[in-house]
Coordinates of C-alpha atoms in Angstrom, one line a residue:
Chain T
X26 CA 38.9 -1.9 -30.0
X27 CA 35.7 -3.7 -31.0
X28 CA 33.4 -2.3 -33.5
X29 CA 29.9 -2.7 -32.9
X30 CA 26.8 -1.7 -34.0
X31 CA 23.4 -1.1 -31.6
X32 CA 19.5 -1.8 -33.2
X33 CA 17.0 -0.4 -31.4
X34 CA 16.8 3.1 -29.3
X35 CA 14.4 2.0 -26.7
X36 CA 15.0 1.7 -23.2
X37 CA 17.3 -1.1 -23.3
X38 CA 19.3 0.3 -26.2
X39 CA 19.8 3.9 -24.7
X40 CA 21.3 2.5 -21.6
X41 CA 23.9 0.7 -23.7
X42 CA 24.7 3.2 -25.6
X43 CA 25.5 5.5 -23.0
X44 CA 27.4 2.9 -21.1
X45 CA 29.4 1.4 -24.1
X46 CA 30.5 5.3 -25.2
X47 CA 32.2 5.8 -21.4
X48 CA 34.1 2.4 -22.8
X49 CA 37.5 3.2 -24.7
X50 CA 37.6 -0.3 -25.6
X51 CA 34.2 -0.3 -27.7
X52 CA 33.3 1.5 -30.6
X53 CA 29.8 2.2 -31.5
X54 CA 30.0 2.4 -34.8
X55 CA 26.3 3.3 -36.1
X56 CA 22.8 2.8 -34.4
X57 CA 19.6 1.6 -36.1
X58 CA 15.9 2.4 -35.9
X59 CA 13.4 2.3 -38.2
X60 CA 11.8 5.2 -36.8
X61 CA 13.9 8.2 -37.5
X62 CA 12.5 10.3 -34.4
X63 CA 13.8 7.9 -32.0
X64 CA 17.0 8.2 -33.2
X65 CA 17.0 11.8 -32.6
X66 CA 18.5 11.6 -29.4
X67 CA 21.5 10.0 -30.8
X68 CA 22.9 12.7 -32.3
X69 CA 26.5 12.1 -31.2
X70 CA 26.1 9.1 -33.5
X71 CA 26.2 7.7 -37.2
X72 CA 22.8 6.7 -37.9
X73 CA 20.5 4.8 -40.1
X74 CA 16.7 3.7 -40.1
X75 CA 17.2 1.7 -43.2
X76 CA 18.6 -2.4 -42.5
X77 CA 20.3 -2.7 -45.8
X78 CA 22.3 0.6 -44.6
X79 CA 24.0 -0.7 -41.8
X80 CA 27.9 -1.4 -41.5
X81 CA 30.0 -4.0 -41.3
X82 CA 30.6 -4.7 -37.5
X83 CA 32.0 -7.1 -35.3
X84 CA 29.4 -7.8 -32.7
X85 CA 25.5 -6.2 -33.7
X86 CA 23.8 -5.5 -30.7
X87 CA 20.1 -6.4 -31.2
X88 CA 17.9 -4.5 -28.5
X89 CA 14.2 -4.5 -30.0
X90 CA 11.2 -6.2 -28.5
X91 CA 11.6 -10.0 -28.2
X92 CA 8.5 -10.4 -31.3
X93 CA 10.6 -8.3 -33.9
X94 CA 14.1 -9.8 -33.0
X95 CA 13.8 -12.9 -35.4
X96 CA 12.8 -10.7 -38.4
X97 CA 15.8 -7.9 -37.7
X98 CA 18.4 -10.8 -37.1
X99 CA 17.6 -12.7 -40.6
X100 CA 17.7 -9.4 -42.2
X101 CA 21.0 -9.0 -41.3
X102 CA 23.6 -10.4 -44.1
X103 CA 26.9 -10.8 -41.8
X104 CA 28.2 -14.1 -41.6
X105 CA 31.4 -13.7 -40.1
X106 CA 30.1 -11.0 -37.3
X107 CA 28.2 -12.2 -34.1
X108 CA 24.8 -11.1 -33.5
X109 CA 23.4 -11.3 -29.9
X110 CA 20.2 -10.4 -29.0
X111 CA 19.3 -9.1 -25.1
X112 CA 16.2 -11.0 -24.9
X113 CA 15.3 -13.1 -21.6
X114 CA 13.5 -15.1 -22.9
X115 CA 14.2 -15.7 -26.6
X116 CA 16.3 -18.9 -27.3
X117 CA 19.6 -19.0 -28.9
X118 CA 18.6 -18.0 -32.6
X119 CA 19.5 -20.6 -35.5
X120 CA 19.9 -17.8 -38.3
X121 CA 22.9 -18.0 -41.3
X122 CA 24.4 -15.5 -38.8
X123 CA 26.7 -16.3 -35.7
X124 CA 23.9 -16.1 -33.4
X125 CA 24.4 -15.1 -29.4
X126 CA 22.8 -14.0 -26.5
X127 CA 23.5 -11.1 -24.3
X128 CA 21.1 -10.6 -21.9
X129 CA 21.6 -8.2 -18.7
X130 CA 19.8 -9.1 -15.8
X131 CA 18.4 -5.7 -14.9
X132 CA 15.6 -3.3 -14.9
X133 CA 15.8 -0.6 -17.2
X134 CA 14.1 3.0 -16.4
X135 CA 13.8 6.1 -18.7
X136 CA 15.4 8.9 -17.4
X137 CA 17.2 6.9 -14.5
X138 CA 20.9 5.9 -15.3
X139 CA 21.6 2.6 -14.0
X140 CA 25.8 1.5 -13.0
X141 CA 26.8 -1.6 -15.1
X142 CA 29.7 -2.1 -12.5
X143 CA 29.4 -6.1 -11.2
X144 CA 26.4 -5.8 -13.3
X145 CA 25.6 -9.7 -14.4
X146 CA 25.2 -10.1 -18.1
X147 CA 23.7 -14.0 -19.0
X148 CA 25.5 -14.7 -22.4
X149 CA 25.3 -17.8 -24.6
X150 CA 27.2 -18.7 -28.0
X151 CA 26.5 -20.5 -30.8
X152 CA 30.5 -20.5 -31.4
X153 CA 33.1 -20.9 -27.9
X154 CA 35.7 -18.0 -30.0
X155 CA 32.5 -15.7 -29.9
X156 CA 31.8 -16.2 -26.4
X157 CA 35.3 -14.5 -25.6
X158 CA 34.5 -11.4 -27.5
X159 CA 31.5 -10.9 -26.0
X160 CA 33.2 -11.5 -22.6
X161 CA 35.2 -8.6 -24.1
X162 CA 32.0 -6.3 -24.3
X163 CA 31.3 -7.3 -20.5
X164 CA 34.4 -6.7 -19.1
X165 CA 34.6 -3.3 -21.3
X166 CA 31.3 -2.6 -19.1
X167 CA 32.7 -3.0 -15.9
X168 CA 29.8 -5.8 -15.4
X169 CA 30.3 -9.4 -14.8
X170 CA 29.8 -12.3 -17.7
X171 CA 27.7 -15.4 -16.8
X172 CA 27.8 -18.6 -18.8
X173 CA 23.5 -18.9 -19.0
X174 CA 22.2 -21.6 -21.2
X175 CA 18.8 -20.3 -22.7
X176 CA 17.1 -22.9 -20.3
X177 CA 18.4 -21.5 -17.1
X178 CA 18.1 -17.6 -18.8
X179 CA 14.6 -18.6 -19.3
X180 CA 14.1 -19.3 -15.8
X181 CA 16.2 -16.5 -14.5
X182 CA 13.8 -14.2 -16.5
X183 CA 11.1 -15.4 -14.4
X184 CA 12.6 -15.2 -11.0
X185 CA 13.3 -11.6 -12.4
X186 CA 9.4 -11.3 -12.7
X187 CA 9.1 -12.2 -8.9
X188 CA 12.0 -10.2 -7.5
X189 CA 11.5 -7.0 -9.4
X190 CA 8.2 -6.8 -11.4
X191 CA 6.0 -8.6 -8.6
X192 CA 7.9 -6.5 -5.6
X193 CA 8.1 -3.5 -7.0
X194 CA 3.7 -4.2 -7.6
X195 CA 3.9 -4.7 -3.7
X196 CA 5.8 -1.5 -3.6
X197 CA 2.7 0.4 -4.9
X198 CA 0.2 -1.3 -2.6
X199 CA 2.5 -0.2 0.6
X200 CA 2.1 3.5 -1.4
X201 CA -1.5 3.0 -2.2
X202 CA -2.1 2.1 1.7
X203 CA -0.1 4.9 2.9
X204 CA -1.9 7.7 0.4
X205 CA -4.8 6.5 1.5
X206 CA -4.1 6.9 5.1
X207 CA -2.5 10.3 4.7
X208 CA 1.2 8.7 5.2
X209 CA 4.5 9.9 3.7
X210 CA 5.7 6.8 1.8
X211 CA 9.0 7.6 3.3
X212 CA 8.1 6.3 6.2
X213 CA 8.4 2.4 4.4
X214 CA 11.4 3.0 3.0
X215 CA 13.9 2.0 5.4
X216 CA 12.0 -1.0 5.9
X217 CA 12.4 -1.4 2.7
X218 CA 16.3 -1.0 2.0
X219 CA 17.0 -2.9 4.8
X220 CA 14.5 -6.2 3.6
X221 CA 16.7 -6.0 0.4
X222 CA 20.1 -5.5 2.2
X223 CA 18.9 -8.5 4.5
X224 CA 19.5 -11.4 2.0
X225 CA 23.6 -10.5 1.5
X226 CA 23.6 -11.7 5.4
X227 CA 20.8 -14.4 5.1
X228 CA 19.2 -16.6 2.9
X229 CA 15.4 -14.9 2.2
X230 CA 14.3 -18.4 4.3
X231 CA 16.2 -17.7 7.2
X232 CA 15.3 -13.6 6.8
X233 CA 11.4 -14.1 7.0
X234 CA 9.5 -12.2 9.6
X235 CA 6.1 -11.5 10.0
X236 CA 2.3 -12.8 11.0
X237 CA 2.7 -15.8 8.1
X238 CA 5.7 -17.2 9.5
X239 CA 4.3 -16.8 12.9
X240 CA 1.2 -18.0 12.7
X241 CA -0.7 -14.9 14.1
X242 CA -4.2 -15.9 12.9
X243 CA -6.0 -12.6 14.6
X244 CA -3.3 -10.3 12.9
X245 CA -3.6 -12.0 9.6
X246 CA -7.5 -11.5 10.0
X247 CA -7.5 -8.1 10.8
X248 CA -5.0 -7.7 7.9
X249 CA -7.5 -8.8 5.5
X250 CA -10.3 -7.2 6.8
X251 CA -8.6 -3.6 6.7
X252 CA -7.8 -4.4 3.1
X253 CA -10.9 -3.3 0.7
X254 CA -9.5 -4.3 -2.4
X255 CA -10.6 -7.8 -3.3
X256 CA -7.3 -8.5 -5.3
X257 CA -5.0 -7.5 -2.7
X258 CA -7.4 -9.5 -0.7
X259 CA -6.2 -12.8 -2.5
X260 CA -2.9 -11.1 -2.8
X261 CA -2.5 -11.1 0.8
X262 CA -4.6 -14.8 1.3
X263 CA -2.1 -16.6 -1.3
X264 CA 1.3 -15.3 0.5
X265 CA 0.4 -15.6 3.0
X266 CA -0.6 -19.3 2.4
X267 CA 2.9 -19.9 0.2
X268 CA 5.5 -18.1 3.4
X269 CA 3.2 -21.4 5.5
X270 CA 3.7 -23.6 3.0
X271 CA 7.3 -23.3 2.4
X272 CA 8.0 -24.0 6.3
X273 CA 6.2 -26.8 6.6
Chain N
X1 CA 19.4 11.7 31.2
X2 CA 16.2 9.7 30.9
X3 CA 15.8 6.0 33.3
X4 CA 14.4 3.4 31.1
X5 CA 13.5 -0.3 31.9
X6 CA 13.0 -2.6 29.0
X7 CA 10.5 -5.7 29.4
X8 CA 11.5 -8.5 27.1
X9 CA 14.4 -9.8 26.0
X10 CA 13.5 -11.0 22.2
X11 CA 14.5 -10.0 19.0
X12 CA 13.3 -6.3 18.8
X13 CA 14.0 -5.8 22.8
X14 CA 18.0 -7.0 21.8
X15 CA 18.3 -4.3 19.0
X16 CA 16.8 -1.8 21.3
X17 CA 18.9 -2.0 24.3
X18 CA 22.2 -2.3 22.2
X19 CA 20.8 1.1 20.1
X20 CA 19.9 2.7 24.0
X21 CA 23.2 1.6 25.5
X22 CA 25.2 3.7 22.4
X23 CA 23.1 6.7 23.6
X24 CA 24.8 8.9 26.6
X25 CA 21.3 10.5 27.1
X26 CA 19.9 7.1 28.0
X27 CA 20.3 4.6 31.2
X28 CA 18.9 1.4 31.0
X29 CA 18.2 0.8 34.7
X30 CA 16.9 -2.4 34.6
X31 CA 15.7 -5.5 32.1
X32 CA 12.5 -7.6 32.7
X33 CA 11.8 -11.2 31.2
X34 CA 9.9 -13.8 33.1
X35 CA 12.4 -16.7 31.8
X36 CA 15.6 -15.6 33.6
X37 CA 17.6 -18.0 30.9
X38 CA 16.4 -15.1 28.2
X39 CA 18.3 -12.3 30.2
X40 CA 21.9 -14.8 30.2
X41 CA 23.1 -12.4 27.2
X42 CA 22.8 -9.1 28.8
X43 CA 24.9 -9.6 32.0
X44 CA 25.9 -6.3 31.8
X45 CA 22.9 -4.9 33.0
X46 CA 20.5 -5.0 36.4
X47 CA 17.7 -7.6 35.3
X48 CA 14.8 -9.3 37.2
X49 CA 12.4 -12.1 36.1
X50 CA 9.8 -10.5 38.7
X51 CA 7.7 -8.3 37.5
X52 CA 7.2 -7.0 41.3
X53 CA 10.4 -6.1 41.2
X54 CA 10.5 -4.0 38.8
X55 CA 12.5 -0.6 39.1
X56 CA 11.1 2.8 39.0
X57 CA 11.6 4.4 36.1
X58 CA 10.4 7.2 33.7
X59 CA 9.7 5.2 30.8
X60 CA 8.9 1.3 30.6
X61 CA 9.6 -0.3 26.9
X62 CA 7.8 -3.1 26.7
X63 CA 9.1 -5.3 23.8
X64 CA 7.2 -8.3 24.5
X65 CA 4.6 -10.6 22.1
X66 CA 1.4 -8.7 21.1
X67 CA -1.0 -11.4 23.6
X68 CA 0.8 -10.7 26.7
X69 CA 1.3 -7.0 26.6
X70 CA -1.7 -5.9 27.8
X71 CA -1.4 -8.6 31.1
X72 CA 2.0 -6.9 31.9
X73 CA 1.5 -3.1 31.4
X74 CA -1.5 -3.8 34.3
X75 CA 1.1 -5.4 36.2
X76 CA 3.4 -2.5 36.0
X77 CA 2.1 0.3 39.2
X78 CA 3.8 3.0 38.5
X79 CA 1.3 5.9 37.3
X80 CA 3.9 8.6 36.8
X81 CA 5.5 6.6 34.3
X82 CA 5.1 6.5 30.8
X83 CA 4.4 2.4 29.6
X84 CA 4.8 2.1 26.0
X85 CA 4.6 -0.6 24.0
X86 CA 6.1 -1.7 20.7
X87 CA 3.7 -3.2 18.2
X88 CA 2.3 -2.1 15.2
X89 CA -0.7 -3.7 15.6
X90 CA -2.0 -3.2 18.9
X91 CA -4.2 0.1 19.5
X92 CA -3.0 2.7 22.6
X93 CA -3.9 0.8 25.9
X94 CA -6.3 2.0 28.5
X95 CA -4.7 1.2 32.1
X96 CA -4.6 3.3 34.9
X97 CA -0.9 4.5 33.4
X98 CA 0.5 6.8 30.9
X99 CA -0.1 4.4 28.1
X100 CA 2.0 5.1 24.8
X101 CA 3.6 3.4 21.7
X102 CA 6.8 3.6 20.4
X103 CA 6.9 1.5 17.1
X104 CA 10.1 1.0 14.9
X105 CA 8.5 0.6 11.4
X106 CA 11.6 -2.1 10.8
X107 CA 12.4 -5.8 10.5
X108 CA 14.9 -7.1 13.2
X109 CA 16.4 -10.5 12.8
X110 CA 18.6 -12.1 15.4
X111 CA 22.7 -11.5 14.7
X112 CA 22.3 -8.9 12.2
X113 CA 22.7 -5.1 13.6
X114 CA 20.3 -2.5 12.5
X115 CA 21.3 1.2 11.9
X116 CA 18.8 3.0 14.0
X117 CA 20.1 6.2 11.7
X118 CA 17.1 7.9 10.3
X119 CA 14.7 4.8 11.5
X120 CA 11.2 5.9 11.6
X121 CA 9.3 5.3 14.8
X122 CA 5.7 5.9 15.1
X123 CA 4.7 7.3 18.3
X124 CA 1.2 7.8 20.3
X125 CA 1.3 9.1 23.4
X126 CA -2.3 9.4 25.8
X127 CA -0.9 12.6 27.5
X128 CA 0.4 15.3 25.0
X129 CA 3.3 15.9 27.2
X130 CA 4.4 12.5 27.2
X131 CA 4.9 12.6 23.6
X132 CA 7.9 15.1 24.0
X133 CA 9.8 12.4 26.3
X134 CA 9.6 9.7 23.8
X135 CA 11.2 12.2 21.2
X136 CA 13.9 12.6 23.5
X137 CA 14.1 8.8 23.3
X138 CA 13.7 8.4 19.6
X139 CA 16.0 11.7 19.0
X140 CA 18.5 9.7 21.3
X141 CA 18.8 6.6 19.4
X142 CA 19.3 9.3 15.9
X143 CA 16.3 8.0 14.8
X144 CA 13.1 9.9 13.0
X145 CA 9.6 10.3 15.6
X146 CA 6.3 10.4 13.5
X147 CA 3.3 11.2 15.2
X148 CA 1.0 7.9 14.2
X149 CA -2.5 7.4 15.2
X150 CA -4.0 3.8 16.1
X151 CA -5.3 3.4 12.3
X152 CA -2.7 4.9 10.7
X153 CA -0.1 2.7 12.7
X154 CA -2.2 -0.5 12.0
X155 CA -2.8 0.3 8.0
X156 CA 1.5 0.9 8.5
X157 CA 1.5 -2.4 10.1
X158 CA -0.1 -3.8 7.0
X159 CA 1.8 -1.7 4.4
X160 CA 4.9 -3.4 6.3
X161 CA 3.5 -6.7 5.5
X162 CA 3.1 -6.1 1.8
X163 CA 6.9 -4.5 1.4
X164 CA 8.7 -6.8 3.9
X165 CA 7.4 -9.8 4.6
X166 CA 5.6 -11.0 1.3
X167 CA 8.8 -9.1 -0.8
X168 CA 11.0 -10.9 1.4
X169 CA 8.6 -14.7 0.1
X170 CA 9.6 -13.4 -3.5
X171 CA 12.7 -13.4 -2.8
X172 CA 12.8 -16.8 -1.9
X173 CA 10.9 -17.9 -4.8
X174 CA 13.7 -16.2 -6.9
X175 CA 15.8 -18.0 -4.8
X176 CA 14.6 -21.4 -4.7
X177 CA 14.2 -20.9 -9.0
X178 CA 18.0 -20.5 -8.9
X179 CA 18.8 -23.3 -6.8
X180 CA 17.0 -25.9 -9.1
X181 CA 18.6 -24.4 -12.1
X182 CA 21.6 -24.5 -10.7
X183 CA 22.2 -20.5 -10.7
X184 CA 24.0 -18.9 -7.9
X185 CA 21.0 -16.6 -6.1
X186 CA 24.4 -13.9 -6.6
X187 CA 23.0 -13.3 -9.9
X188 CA 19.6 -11.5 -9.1
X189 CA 20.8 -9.7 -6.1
X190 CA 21.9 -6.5 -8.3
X191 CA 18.5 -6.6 -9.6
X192 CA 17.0 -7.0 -6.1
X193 CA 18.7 -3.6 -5.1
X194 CA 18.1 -1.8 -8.0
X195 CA 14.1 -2.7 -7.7
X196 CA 14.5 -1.5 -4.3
X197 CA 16.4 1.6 -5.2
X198 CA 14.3 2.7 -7.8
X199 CA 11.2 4.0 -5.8
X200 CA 13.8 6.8 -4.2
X201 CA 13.7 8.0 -8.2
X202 CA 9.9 7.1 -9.3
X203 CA 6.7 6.0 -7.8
X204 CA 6.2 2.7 -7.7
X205 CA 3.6 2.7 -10.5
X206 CA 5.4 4.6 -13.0
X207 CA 8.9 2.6 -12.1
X208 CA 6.9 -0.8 -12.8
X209 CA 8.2 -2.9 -15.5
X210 CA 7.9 -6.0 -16.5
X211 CA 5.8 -8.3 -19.1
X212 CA 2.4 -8.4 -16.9
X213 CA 2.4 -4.3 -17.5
X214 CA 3.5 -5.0 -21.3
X215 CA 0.6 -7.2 -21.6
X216 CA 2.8 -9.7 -23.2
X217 CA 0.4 -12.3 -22.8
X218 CA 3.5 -14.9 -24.5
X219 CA 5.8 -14.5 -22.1
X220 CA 3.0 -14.3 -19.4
X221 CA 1.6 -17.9 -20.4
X222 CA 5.2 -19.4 -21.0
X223 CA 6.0 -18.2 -17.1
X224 CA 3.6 -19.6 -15.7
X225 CA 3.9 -23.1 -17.6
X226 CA 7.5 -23.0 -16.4
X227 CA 6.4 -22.7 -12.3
X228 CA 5.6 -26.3 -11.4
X229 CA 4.1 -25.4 -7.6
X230 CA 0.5 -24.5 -7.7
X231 CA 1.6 -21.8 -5.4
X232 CA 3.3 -20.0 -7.0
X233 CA 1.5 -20.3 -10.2
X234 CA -1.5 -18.5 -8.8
X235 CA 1.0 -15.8 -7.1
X236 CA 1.9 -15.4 -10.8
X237 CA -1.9 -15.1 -11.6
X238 CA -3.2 -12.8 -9.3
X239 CA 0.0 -10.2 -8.8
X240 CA -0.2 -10.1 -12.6
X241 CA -4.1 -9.7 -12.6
X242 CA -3.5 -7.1 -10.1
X243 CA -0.7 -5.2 -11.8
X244 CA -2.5 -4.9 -15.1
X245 CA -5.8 -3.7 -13.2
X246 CA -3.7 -1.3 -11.5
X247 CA -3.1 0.4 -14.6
X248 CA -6.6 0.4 -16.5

């Protein structure tokens, strides 16, 4: 049984939480906020919004926004406990503490409960014994540990951006075009399931379609021209020019 | 039992005549292509690389590229049959036949199999009782018919590009990241599906995520410092431009 102890009750925090007390391996032992009304939630929990409050752990769980995480971490007087942060783009910390990373490579939604099974969670160690125990934590989720070094997490939080923040923004155009058109977004959504099943059979190279990839100058025109917003405009201009580029 | 005859023998005519062959409501009674080499694979069937000898039928698919449809459907005599054809883009022809479409709203790639279950295809049809026949057809393949003017298929056509083709590029940006990092593409494809997922749960807008929504100008400028093609660095820009006007 591993003791640990979660900071933050954001987003990030709440879906751990819910996920590490389905774990009979884990114990959550207290959560921390400094705002007492976020913690309300909680209530199945021992509690504190005060730092100098918290318990003795083996593993503290730092899930607050990347610009507060340095400041929580020094604050923190646990020498012999490891304490990972979930950022993707913070470094490996340099703190008195044993500092780690444990970052999962998801997207997090209020009010939408997400499965950690095969889940990939990047971690990195300042100590090799501490990277076992977080493997521990994983494996306790039912998601699967990487060995990331902050380097390649850095970059993996940026191919993140394009594969879910900058889709999911093309997402709303497709929605946008079909409201506008009186159009049930349904109508997209096989299309879309099957363009994500399609790279588990095919490398997203080998899986492009479309008026780019074929050259179809009047179709691409059209396109354009049917478009009224200037930004999807140079959306449109600049993908289309990249899916040409990357065939060359 | 309805008598189709399917010209072309690419890509989207393949799926289709392996989806109409599973349907005992169906006969394919014949399948066009001018390159008899094209019609090797479907030996199973009566073809012809004559367009004069073309079968009667009650409907005529025609799967072929969108610059030689029109040539063919004038080719085709047969004015008690309905010709439809299969683009998105081009508007309901004019000949002296029963002129329809019949668009799948999906993308087909060679050698991998597409469930036709619940696929949505748009239909337009010059003569209102025409439009019952091809939802027999559609109904016969188990997929969804949606009644689809010219516009609305074309602004489709474009919504398609946006969440297919141009998701589909950011997937291979993700993917080429990975490779030069050294990071199995394995480890966003959970994200991948949950970004797809998502918008069965939320709209896009309120499921987007990210730091260009967060305004995390830090992480925004670090990104795109990281990206060394131009390409992609003014992909970056612009979908995080657009994103954040999105939401003003």
């Amino acid at each position: 049984m591993i003791d640990i102890v979660i900071l933050g009750a954001g987003n990030v925090a709440s879906h751990f939480i819910h996920a590490f007390s389905q774990s009979q391996d884990i114990n959550i032992s207290q959560i921390y906020n400094h705002r007492p009304e976020s913690l309300r939630d909680f209530s199945d929990f021992e509690t504190t919004k005060e730092i100098d409050k918290i318990k003795t752990a083996e593993v503290y769980l730092v899930c607050i926004k990347d610009d507060k995480v340095q400041k929580i971490v020094q604050s923190i007087n646990q020498p012999q406990a490891i304490i990972a942060h979930t950022s993707g783009s913070l470094p490996l910390l340099k703190t008195s503490n044993r500092d780690a990373v444990f970052y999962p490579l998801q997207t997090f939604s209020k009010d939408k409960t997400i499965s950690f099974k095969d889940l990939p969670i990047c971690l990195e160690t300042e100590y090799e014994s501490d990277f076992k125990v977080l493997k521990k934590l994983v494996h306790a989720l039912g998601a699967k540990p990487y060995a990331v070094s902050t380097i390649q997490r850095q970059e993996l939080h940026l191919a993140a951006v394009f594969v879910c923040n900058f889709v999911n923004h093309l997402y709303h155009i497709g929605h946008e075009i079909c409201a506008q058109k009186n159009l049930p977004f349904d109508i997209l959504k096989p299309l879309i399931k099957e363009t994500a099943d399609k790279i588990n059979f095919k490398t997203p190279n080998q899986a492009q379609t479309g008026p780019a990839i074929r050259h179809d100058q009047t179709t691409i025109n059209r396109h354009i021209q049917q478009l009224d917003n200037p930004n999807y405009q140079e959306i449109y201009r600049y993908l289309t020019n990249s899916i040409q580029k990357s065939n060359e």
